[in-house]
Amino acid sequence: MSSADPGVEPPPERTVVDDAQLALLLEVTGTPKPGNVDRAHDHDDLRFEHFMAGGIGARCGLELAADGERLGRAFERAIAGMSQQRAGNTQFGALLVLVPLVRAAAEGELSGERAGDLAAATTVADAADFYRAFEHVDVAVDDPPAGMDALDVRRGAEAVPAVEDRGVTLYDVMADSVEVDGIAREWTGEFARTFEAAERLLDRDGPVPDRAARVFLELLAEEPDTFVATQHDRETAREATERAAAALADGDPWALANEFVAEGINPGTTADLTAAALFVALERGLEI
Amino acid sequence: MSSADPGVEPPPERTVVDDAQLALLLEVTGTPKPGNVDRAHDHDDLRFEHFMAGGIGARCGLELAADGERLGRAFERAIAGMSQQRAGNTQFGALLVLVPLVRAAAEGELSGERAGDLAAATTVADAADFYRAFEHVDVAVDDPPAGMDALDVRRGAEAVPAVEDRGVTLYDVMADSVEVDGIAREWTGEFARTFEAAERLLDRDGPVPDRAARVFLELLAEEPDTFVATQHDRETAREATERAAAALADGDPWALANEFVAEGINPGTTADLTAAALFVALERGLEI
């Protein structure tokens, strides 16, 4: 249509926060992502619609991250908002990896180096916020190392005095978890896997959820999922990775999806990284 | 967990705009909604992820509606934002019915009467905005009545001078379309079907997307879909309604979903009303 009327403004662009929310929605849309809730799979008490509500509810915290609030506080508010649906934890890990990326993007410099600097600059107050976030949802985590009971995240806000006494920053918390948490490795490793996966999403063809499902499977085939290791054990996580590699090779991730659901294998950390990669790709021009 | 730390604030509630976006996402999640894109069905060039992006992109306009901007302008911005994905029109009708409801909810009085008053109070400027919205997407509409070519919405912004010359308000545009558009009937009829359907969503049990799919089928069985009438003809729309009633009676909407997709029957207006009903139900306490 021609425009004889000068009153038509160009469409608004999606904001950084819009892209973060859309990334959360696209992550759960991609299928099959073996073992995870996705467009074609539900768990008994954790269903697709809970991820919709979690992604919408997280907005207030994502806005704080974009607006310059300290990262721990933005994360805690995102989790609080995410938790306002009946299934509890839907996107805890995804929001943890997204928050520094959202800040970096809002500042106009979305790079792994910049996000890594923001992670490194977190404080004791951020760590206290992180512990408070555990008040809003139950998250599966490992027992803390010997002598670290006072800092068990499962203590939630009760652990804040110990966090403050010991002067632990959020970056310190992440650095202490790199052996057992793939999100912590992103925080302390300049978000290397996230940015690499984003490039794959941008380079491929086809519907974006299909690309996301493929990249999820590749990530899982490349490195054991730490959430599977936490919920089961390292051997199960290593086997899950081998099975993902086999599914990539024989081209049937649907069968693996059914097996993982039946066995209760839920590679949630790999899904979290996929969400973060979708965010970076959207910010870099990925079209839906 | 106990809270020895006073620093944990209650979770934030979803805002009115959050609920409007979540309603759009839940609408497309509910399946089967025969003939429509839903969690289990795509069309060739109109897929689930386009509705995710459309729902996220509409936010800026929904915020304007909540903030007191004139309804036409809020709608035009919502459509402009919605259009920022490759499939074009995803939620035009849903946003048209949502915008007065969002304003009413933001004012603290979400009732059919109040939303009807807001609709009746729209101006010529709102009508001009409505025409401008057609610059952003192609929408299937009927030919205008005899002598009304100057006001054909397909002329988009080009029609604005004629709209202004004739002093047509957005309510007038809706009132002129009640015979051919189920959304217009909501605007001019105190959103009666929307509020009635919201009560059904609240009264039922089970996952909310399943309730939405059921209510969609009931609405379709009760009244011919005007979008089907526009794309095909009134007879096809009447038959689609009879087939929906039969599917309700024999309990197999999945077969009907396959048939409608194969025949290109897309009861989009009924889906739009379902989205609006989900919004009202969420505002009235529907839990996800």
mmCIF file with all atom_site columns, N, CA and C in Angstrom, chain A residues 231-265:
data_model
loop_
_atom_site.group_PDB
_atom_site.id
_atom_site.type_symbol
_atom_site.label_atom_id
_atom_site.label_alt_id
_atom_site.label_comp_id
_atom_site.label_asym_id
_atom_site.label_entity_id
_atom_site.label_seq_id
_atom_site.pdbx_PDB_ins_code
_atom_site.Cartn_x
_atom_site.Cartn_y
_atom_site.Cartn_z
_atom_site.occupancy
_atom_site.B_iso_or_equiv
_atom_site.pdbx_formal_charge
_atom_site.auth_seq_id
_atom_site.auth_comp_id
_atom_site.auth_asym_id
_atom_site.auth_atom_id
_atom_site.pdbx_PDB_model_num
ATOM 1   N N  . GLN A 1 231 ? 21.314 -34.508 39.160 1.00 0.00 ? 231 GLN A N  1
ATOM 2   C CA . GLN A 1 231 ? 20.102 -35.278 39.459 1.00 0.00 ? 231 GLN A CA 1
ATOM 3   C C  . GLN A 1 231 ? 20.378 -36.775 39.531 1.00 0.00 ? 231 GLN A C  1
ATOM 4   N N  . HIS A 1 232 ? 21.311 -37.249 38.726 1.00 0.00 ? 232 HIS A N  1
ATOM 5   C CA . HIS A 1 232 ? 21.661 -38.679 38.716 1.00 0.00 ? 232 HIS A CA 1
ATOM 6   C C  . HIS A 1 232 ? 23.108 -38.798 39.202 1.00 0.00 ? 232 HIS A C  1
ATOM 7   N N  . ASP A 1 233 ? 24.047 -38.942 38.280 1.00 0.00 ? 233 ASP A N  1
ATOM 8   C CA . ASP A 1 233 ? 25.465 -38.987 38.630 1.00 0.00 ? 233 ASP A CA 1
ATOM 9   C C  . ASP A 1 233 ? 26.280 -38.708 37.375 1.00 0.00 ? 233 ASP A C  1
ATOM 10  N N  . ARG A 1 234 ? 27.585 -38.616 37.546 1.00 0.00 ? 234 ARG A N  1
ATOM 11  C CA . ARG A 1 234 ? 28.431 -38.235 36.408 1.00 0.00 ? 234 ARG A CA 1
ATOM 12  C C  . ARG A 1 234 ? 28.405 -39.290 35.309 1.00 0.00 ? 234 ARG A C  1
ATOM 13  N N  . GLU A 1 235 ? 28.316 -40.542 35.715 1.00 0.00 ? 235 GLU A N  1
ATOM 14  C CA . GLU A 1 235 ? 28.288 -41.616 34.723 1.00 0.00 ? 235 GLU A CA 1
ATOM 15  C C  . GLU A 1 235 ? 27.039 -41.504 33.834 1.00 0.00 ? 235 GLU A C  1
ATOM 16  N N  . THR A 1 236 ? 25.906 -41.252 34.471 1.00 0.00 ? 236 THR A N  1
ATOM 17  C CA . THR A 1 236 ? 24.669 -41.085 33.696 1.00 0.00 ? 236 THR A CA 1
ATOM 18  C C  . THR A 1 236 ? 24.802 -39.905 32.734 1.00 0.00 ? 236 THR A C  1
ATOM 19  N N  . ALA A 1 237 ? 25.395 -38.835 33.209 1.00 0.00 ? 237 ALA A N  1
ATOM 20  C CA . ALA A 1 237 ? 25.565 -37.649 32.362 1.00 0.00 ? 237 ALA A CA 1
ATOM 21  C C  . ALA A 1 237 ? 26.489 -37.950 31.186 1.00 0.00 ? 237 ALA A C  1
ATOM 22  N N  . ARG A 1 238 ? 27.551 -38.722 31.451 1.00 0.00 ? 238 ARG A N  1
ATOM 23  C CA . ARG A 1 238 ? 28.495 -39.071 30.379 1.00 0.00 ? 238 ARG A CA 1
ATOM 24  C C  . ARG A 1 238 ? 27.804 -39.968 29.349 1.00 0.00 ? 238 ARG A C  1
ATOM 25  N N  . GLU A 1 239 ? 27.027 -40.918 29.839 1.00 0.00 ? 239 GLU A N  1
ATOM 26  C CA . GLU A 1 239 ? 26.286 -41.793 28.925 1.00 0.00 ? 239 GLU A CA 1
ATOM 27  C C  . GLU A 1 239 ? 25.253 -41.019 28.102 1.00 0.00 ? 239 GLU A C  1
ATOM 28  N N  . ALA A 1 240 ? 24.601 -40.049 28.746 1.00 0.00 ? 240 ALA A N  1
ATOM 29  C CA . ALA A 1 240 ? 23.605 -39.241 28.029 1.00 0.00 ? 240 ALA A CA 1
ATOM 30  C C  . ALA A 1 240 ? 24.263 -38.498 26.868 1.00 0.00 ? 240 ALA A C  1
ATOM 31  N N  . THR A 1 241 ? 25.469 -38.029 27.118 1.00 0.00 ? 241 THR A N  1
ATOM 32  C CA . THR A 1 241 ? 26.208 -37.337 26.063 1.00 0.00 ? 241 THR A CA 1
ATOM 33  C C  . THR A 1 241 ? 26.568 -38.294 24.923 1.00 0.00 ? 241 THR A C  1
ATOM 34  N N  . GLU A 1 242 ? 26.969 -39.506 25.266 1.00 0.00 ? 242 GLU A N  1
ATOM 35  C CA . GLU A 1 242 ? 27.276 -40.490 24.215 1.00 0.00 ? 242 GLU A CA 1
ATOM 36  C C  . GLU A 1 242 ? 26.022 -40.833 23.407 1.00 0.00 ? 242 GLU A C  1
ATOM 37  N N  . ARG A 1 243 ? 24.906 -40.939 24.098 1.00 0.00 ? 243 ARG A N  1
ATOM 38  C CA . ARG A 1 243 ? 23.658 -41.264 23.408 1.00 0.00 ? 243 ARG A CA 1
ATOM 39  C C  . ARG A 1 243 ? 23.209 -40.099 22.516 1.00 0.00 ? 243 ARG A C  1
ATOM 40  N N  . ALA A 1 244 ? 23.461 -38.876 22.967 1.00 0.00 ? 244 ALA A N  1
ATOM 41  C CA . ALA A 1 244 ? 23.144 -37.714 22.122 1.00 0.00 ? 244 ALA A CA 1
ATOM 42  C C  . ALA A 1 244 ? 24.015 -37.730 20.865 1.00 0.00 ? 244 ALA A C  1
ATOM 43  N N  . ALA A 1 245 ? 25.280 -38.093 21.019 1.00 0.00 ? 245 ALA A N  1
ATOM 44  C CA . ALA A 1 245 ? 26.177 -38.162 19.857 1.00 0.00 ? 245 ALA A CA 1
ATOM 45  C C  . ALA A 1 245 ? 25.696 -39.236 18.882 1.00 0.00 ? 245 ALA A C  1
ATOM 46  N N  . ALA A 1 246 ? 25.239 -40.353 19.428 1.00 0.00 ? 246 ALA A N  1
ATOM 47  C CA . ALA A 1 246 ? 24.732 -41.426 18.573 1.00 0.00 ? 246 ALA A CA 1
ATOM 48  C C  . ALA A 1 246 ? 23.455 -40.980 17.846 1.00 0.00 ? 246 ALA A C  1
ATOM 49  N N  . ALA A 1 247 ? 22.583 -40.255 18.558 1.00 0.00 ? 247 ALA A N  1
ATOM 50  C CA . ALA A 1 247 ? 21.339 -39.769 17.934 1.00 0.00 ? 247 ALA A CA 1
ATOM 51  C C  . ALA A 1 247 ? 21.651 -38.761 16.829 1.00 0.00 ? 247 ALA A C  1
ATOM 52  N N  . LEU A 1 248 ? 22.664 -37.938 17.036 1.00 0.00 ? 248 LEU A N  1
ATOM 53  C CA . LEU A 1 248 ? 23.096 -37.014 15.985 1.00 0.00 ? 248 LEU A CA 1
ATOM 54  C C  . LEU A 1 248 ? 23.563 -37.794 14.767 1.00 0.00 ? 248 LEU A C  1
ATOM 55  N N  . ALA A 1 249 ? 24.323 -38.866 15.027 1.00 0.00 ? 249 ALA A N  1
ATOM 56  C CA . ALA A 1 249 ? 24.895 -39.652 13.927 1.00 0.00 ? 249 ALA A CA 1
ATOM 57  C C  . ALA A 1 249 ? 23.819 -40.406 13.165 1.00 0.00 ? 249 ALA A C  1
ATOM 58  N N  . ASP A 1 250 ? 22.875 -41.003 13.884 1.00 0.00 ? 250 ASP A N  1
ATOM 59  C CA . ASP A 1 250 ? 21.855 -41.794 13.171 1.00 0.00 ? 250 ASP A CA 1
ATOM 60  C C  . ASP A 1 250 ? 20.606 -40.984 12.842 1.00 0.00 ? 250 ASP A C  1
ATOM 61  N N  . GLY A 1 251 ? 20.589 -39.732 13.289 1.00 0.00 ? 251 GLY A N  1
ATOM 62  C CA . GLY A 1 251 ? 19.530 -38.829 12.857 1.00 0.00 ? 251 GLY A CA 1
ATOM 63  C C  . GLY A 1 251 ? 18.167 -39.060 13.472 1.00 0.00 ? 251 GLY A C  1
ATOM 64  N N  . ASP A 1 252 ? 18.090 -39.742 14.631 1.00 0.00 ? 252 ASP A N  1
ATOM 65  C CA . ASP A 1 252 ? 16.774 -39.948 15.245 1.00 0.00 ? 252 ASP A CA 1
ATOM 66  C C  . ASP A 1 252 ? 16.695 -39.454 16.689 1.00 0.00 ? 252 ASP A C  1
ATOM 67  N N  . PRO A 1 253 ? 16.657 -38.140 16.852 1.00 0.00 ? 253 PRO A N  1
ATOM 68  C CA . PRO A 1 253 ? 16.556 -37.618 18.223 1.00 0.00 ? 253 PRO A CA 1
ATOM 69  C C  . PRO A 1 253 ? 15.196 -37.872 18.856 1.00 0.00 ? 253 PRO A C  1
ATOM 70  N N  . TRP A 1 254 ? 14.172 -38.217 18.035 1.00 0.00 ? 254 TRP A N  1
ATOM 71  C CA . TRP A 1 254 ? 12.838 -38.449 18.608 1.00 0.00 ? 254 TRP A CA 1
ATOM 72  C C  . TRP A 1 254 ? 12.831 -39.692 19.489 1.00 0.00 ? 254 TRP A C  1
ATOM 73  N N  . ALA A 1 255 ? 13.510 -40.731 19.051 1.00 0.00 ? 255 ALA A N  1
ATOM 74  C CA . ALA A 1 255 ? 13.581 -41.937 19.876 1.00 0.00 ? 255 ALA A CA 1
ATOM 75  C C  . ALA A 1 255 ? 14.307 -41.635 21.187 1.00 0.00 ? 255 ALA A C  1
ATOM 76  N N  . LEU A 1 256 ? 15.399 -40.884 21.082 1.00 0.00 ? 256 LEU A N  1
ATOM 77  C CA . LEU A 1 256 ? 16.147 -40.537 22.290 1.00 0.00 ? 256 LEU A CA 1
ATOM 78  C C  . LEU A 1 256 ? 15.287 -39.697 23.242 1.00 0.00 ? 256 LEU A C  1
ATOM 79  N N  . ALA A 1 257 ? 14.466 -38.830 22.659 1.00 0.00 ? 257 ALA A N  1
ATOM 80  C CA . ALA A 1 257 ? 13.586 -38.002 23.490 1.00 0.00 ? 257 ALA A CA 1
ATOM 81  C C  . ALA A 1 257 ? 12.664 -38.883 24.325 1.00 0.00 ? 257 ALA A C  1
ATOM 82  N N  . ASN A 1 258 ? 12.092 -39.896 23.694 1.00 0.00 ? 258 ASN A N  1
ATOM 83  C CA . ASN A 1 258 ? 11.210 -40.792 24.438 1.00 0.00 ? 258 ASN A CA 1
ATOM 84  C C  . ASN A 1 258 ? 11.974 -41.547 25.522 1.00 0.00 ? 258 ASN A C  1
ATOM 85  N N  . GLU A 1 259 ? 13.186 -42.006 25.187 1.00 0.00 ? 259 GLU A N  1
ATOM 86  C CA . GLU A 1 259 ? 13.991 -42.740 26.173 1.00 0.00 ? 259 GLU A CA 1
ATOM 87  C C  . GLU A 1 259 ? 14.340 -41.856 27.376 1.00 0.00 ? 259 GLU A C  1
ATOM 88  N N  . PHE A 1 260 ? 14.804 -40.654 27.106 1.00 0.00 ? 260 PHE A N  1
ATOM 89  C CA . PHE A 1 260 ? 15.208 -39.760 28.197 1.00 0.00 ? 260 PHE A CA 1
ATOM 90  C C  . PHE A 1 260 ? 14.022 -39.418 29.105 1.00 0.00 ? 260 PHE A C  1
ATOM 91  N N  . VAL A 1 261 ? 12.862 -39.172 28.499 1.00 0.00 ? 261 VAL A N  1
ATOM 92  C CA . VAL A 1 261 ? 11.681 -38.873 29.316 1.00 0.00 ? 261 VAL A CA 1
ATOM 93  C C  . VAL A 1 261 ? 11.371 -40.075 30.215 1.00 0.00 ? 261 VAL A C  1
ATOM 94  N N  . ALA A 1 262 ? 11.411 -41.274 29.620 1.00 0.00 ? 262 ALA A N  1
ATOM 95  C CA . ALA A 1 262 ? 11.093 -42.477 30.389 1.00 0.00 ? 262 ALA A CA 1
ATOM 96  C C  . ALA A 1 262 ? 12.095 -42.696 31.529 1.00 0.00 ? 262 ALA A C  1
ATOM 97  N N  . GLU A 1 263 ? 13.341 -42.337 31.302 1.00 0.00 ? 263 GLU A N  1
ATOM 98  C CA . GLU A 1 263 ? 14.396 -42.558 32.301 1.00 0.00 ? 263 GLU A CA 1
ATOM 99  C C  . GLU A 1 263 ? 14.576 -41.369 33.257 1.00 0.00 ? 263 GLU A C  1
ATOM 100 N N  . GLY A 1 264 ? 13.823 -40.312 33.038 1.00 0.00 ? 264 GLY A N  1
ATOM 101 C CA . GLY A 1 264 ? 13.956 -39.147 33.908 1.00 0.00 ? 264 GLY A CA 1
ATOM 102 C C  . GLY A 1 264 ? 15.264 -38.399 33.731 1.00 0.00 ? 264 GLY A C  1
ATOM 103 N N  . ILE A 1 265 ? 15.821 -38.464 32.523 1.00 0.00 ? 265 ILE A N  1
ATOM 104 C CA . ILE A 1 265 ? 17.064 -37.740 32.222 1.00 0.00 ? 265 ILE A CA 1
ATOM 105 C C  . ILE A 1 265 ? 16.693 -36.401 31.601 1.00 0.00 ? 265 ILE A C  1
#
